[in-house]
Coordinates of N, CA, C and O in Angstrom, one line a residue:
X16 N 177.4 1.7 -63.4 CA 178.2 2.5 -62.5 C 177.4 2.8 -61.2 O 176.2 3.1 -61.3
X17 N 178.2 2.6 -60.0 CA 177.3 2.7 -58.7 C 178.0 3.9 -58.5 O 179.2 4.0 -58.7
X18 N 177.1 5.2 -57.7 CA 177.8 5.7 -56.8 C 177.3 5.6 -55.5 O 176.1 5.3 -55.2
X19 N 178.3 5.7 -54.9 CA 178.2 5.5 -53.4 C 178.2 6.9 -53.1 O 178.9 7.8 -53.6
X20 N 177.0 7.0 -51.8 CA 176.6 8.2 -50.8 C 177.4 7.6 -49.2 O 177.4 6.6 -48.5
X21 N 178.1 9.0 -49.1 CA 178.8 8.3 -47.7 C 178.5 9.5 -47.2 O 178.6 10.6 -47.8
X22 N 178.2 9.3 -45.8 CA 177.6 10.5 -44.6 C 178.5 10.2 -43.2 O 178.6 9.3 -42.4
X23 N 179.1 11.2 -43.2 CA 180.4 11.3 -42.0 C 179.5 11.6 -40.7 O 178.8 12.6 -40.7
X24 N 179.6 11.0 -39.7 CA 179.2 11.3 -38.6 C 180.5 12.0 -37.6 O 181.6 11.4 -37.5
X25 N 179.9 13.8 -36.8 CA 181.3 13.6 -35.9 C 180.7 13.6 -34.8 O 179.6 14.0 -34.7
X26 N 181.5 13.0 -33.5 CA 180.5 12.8 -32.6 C 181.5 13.7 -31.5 O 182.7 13.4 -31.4
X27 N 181.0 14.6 -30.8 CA 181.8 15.3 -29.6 C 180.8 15.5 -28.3 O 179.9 16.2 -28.1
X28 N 181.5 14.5 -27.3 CA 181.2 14.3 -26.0 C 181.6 15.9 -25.4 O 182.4 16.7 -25.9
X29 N 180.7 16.0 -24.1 CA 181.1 17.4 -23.9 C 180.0 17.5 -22.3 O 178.8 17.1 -22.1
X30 N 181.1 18.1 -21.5 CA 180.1 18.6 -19.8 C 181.6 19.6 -19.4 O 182.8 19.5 -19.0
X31 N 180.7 20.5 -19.7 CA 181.2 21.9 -19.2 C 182.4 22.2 -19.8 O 183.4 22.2 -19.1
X32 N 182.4 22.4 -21.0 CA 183.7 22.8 -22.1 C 183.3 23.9 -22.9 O 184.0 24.2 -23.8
X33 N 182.4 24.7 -22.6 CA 181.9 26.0 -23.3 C 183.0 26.4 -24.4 O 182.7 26.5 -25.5
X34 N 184.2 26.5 -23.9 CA 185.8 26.8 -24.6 C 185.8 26.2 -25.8 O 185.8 26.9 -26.8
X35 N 185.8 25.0 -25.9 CA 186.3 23.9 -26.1 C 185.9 23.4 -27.4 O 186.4 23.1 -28.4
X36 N 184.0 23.5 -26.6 CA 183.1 23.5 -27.7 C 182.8 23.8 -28.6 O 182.5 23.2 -29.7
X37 N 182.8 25.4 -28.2 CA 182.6 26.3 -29.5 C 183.8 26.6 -30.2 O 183.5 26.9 -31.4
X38 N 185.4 26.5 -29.8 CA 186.1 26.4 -30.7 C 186.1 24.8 -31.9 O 186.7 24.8 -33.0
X39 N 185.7 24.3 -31.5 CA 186.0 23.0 -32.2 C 184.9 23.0 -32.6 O 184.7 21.8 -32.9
X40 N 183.6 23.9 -32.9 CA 182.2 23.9 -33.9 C 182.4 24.7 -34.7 O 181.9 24.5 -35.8
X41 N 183.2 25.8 -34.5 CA 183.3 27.1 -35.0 C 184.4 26.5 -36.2 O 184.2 26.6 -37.5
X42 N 185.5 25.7 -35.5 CA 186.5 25.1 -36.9 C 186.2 24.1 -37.5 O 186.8 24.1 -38.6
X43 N 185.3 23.0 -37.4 CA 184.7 22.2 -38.1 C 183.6 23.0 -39.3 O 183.6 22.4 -40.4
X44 N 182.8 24.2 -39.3 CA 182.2 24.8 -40.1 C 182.9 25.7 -40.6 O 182.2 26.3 -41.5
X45 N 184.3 26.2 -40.6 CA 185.4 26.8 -41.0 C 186.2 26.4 -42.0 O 186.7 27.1 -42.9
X46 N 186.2 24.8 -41.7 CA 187.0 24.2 -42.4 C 186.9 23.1 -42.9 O 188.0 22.6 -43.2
X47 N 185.3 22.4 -43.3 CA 185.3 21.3 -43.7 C 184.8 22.4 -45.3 O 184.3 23.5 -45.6
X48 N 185.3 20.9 -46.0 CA 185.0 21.3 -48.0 C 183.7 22.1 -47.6 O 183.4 21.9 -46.5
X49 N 182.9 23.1 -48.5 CA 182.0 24.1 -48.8 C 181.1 22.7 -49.7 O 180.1 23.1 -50.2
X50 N 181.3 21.5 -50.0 CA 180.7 20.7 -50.8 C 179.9 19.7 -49.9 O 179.0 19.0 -50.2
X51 N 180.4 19.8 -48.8 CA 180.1 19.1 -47.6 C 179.1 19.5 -46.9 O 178.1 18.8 -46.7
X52 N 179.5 20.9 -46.5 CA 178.6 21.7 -45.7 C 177.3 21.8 -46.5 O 176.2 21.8 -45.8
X53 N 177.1 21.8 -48.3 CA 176.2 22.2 -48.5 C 175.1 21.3 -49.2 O 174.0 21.4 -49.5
X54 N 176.2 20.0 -49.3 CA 175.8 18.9 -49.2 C 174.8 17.8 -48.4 O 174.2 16.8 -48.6
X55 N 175.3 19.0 -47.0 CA 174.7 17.7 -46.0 C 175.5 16.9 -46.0 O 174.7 16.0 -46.0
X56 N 176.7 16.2 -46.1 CA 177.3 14.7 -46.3 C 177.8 14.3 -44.7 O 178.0 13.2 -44.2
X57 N 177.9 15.4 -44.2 CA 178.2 14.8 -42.5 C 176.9 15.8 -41.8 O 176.1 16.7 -42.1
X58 N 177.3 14.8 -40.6 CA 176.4 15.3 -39.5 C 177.6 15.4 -38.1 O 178.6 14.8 -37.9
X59 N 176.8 16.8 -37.2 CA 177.8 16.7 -36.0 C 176.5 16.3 -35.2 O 175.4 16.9 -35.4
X60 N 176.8 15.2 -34.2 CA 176.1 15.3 -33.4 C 177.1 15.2 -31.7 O 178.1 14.6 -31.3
X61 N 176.4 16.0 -31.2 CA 177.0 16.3 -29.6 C 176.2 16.0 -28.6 O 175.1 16.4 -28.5
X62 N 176.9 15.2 -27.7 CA 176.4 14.1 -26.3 C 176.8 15.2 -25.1 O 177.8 15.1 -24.3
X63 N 175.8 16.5 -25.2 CA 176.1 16.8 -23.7 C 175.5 16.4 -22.3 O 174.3 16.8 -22.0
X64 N 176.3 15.8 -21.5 CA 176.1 15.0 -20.5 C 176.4 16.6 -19.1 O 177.5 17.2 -18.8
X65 N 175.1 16.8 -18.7 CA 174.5 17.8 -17.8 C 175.3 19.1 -18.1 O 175.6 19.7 -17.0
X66 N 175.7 19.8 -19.1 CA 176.8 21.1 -18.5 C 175.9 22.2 -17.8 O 175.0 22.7 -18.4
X67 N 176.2 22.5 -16.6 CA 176.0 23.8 -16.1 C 176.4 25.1 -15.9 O 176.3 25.9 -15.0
X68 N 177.3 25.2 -17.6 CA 177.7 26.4 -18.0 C 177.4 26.6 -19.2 O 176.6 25.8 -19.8
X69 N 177.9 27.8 -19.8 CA 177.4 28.3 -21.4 C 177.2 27.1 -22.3 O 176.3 27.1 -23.2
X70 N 177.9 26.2 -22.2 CA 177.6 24.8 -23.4 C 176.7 24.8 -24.0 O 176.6 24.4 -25.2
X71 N 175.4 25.3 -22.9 CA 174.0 24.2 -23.6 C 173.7 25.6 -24.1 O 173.9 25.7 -25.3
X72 N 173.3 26.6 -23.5 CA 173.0 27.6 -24.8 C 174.0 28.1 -26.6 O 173.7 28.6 -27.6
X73 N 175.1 27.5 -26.0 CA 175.7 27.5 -27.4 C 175.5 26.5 -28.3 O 175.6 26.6 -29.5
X74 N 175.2 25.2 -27.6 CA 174.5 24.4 -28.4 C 173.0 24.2 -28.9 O 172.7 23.4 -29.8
X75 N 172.0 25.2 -28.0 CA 170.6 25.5 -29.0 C 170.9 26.5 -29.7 O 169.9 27.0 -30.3
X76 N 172.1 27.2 -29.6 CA 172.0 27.9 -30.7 C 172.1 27.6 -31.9 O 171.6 28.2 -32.8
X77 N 173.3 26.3 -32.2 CA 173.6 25.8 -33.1 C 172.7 25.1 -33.6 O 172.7 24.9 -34.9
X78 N 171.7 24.3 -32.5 CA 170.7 23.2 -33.0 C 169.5 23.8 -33.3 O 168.5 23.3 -33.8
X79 N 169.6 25.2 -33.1 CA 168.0 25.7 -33.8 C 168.3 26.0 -35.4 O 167.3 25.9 -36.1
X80 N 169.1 26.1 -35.8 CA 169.1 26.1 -37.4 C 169.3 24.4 -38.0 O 169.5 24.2 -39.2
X81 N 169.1 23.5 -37.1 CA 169.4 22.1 -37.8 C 171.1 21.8 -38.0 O 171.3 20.6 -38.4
X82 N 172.2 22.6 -37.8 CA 173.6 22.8 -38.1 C 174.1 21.5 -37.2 O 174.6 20.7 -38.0
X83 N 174.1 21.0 -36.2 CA 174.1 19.9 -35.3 C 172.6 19.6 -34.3 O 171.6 20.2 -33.9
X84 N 173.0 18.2 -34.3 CA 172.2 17.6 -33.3 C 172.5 17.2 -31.7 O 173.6 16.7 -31.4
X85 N 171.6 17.5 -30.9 CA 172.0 17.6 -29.7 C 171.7 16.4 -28.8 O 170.5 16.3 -28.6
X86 N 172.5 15.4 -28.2 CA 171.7 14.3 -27.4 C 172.5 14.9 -25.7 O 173.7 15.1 -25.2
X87 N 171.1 14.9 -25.1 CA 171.4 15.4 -23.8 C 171.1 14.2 -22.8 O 170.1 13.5 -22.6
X88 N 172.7 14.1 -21.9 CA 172.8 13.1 -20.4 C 172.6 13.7 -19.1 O 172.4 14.9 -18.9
X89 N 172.6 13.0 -18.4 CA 172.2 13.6 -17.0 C 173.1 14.0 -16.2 O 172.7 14.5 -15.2
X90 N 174.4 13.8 -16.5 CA 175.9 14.1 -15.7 C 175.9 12.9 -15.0 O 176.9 12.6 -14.2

């Protein structure tokens, strides 16, 4: 018997959606299975390309507990 390990990647692009952002982090940790979350079985990772509003501090805030990963562009 094999089991298979499968790891969901979500990926959310983002420059200057502060709104946007944190609603759609806030419902993804809301509402994915409790087996997932504590699993580890996905990862979020978020491509913010320069925001020069609240974005990027709501996203170290998220990325200092390890909860998502942050890859930062230059606008």
């Amino acid at each position: 018997m094999y089991i298979l390990a499968i790891k969901v990647s979500i990926l959310i692009p983002v420059k200057n959606g502060f709104e946007f952002t944190q609603a759609c982090l806030k419902s993804l940790f809301l509402n994915l299975p409790n087996s997932w979350v504590t699993g580890k079985e996905f990862e979020v990772i978020v491509f913010d390309d320069g925001s020069q509003d609240a974005t990027a501090n709501l996203l170290r805030e998220y990325s200092s507990d390890g909860s998502i990963k942050v890859v930062q562009g230059d606008g």
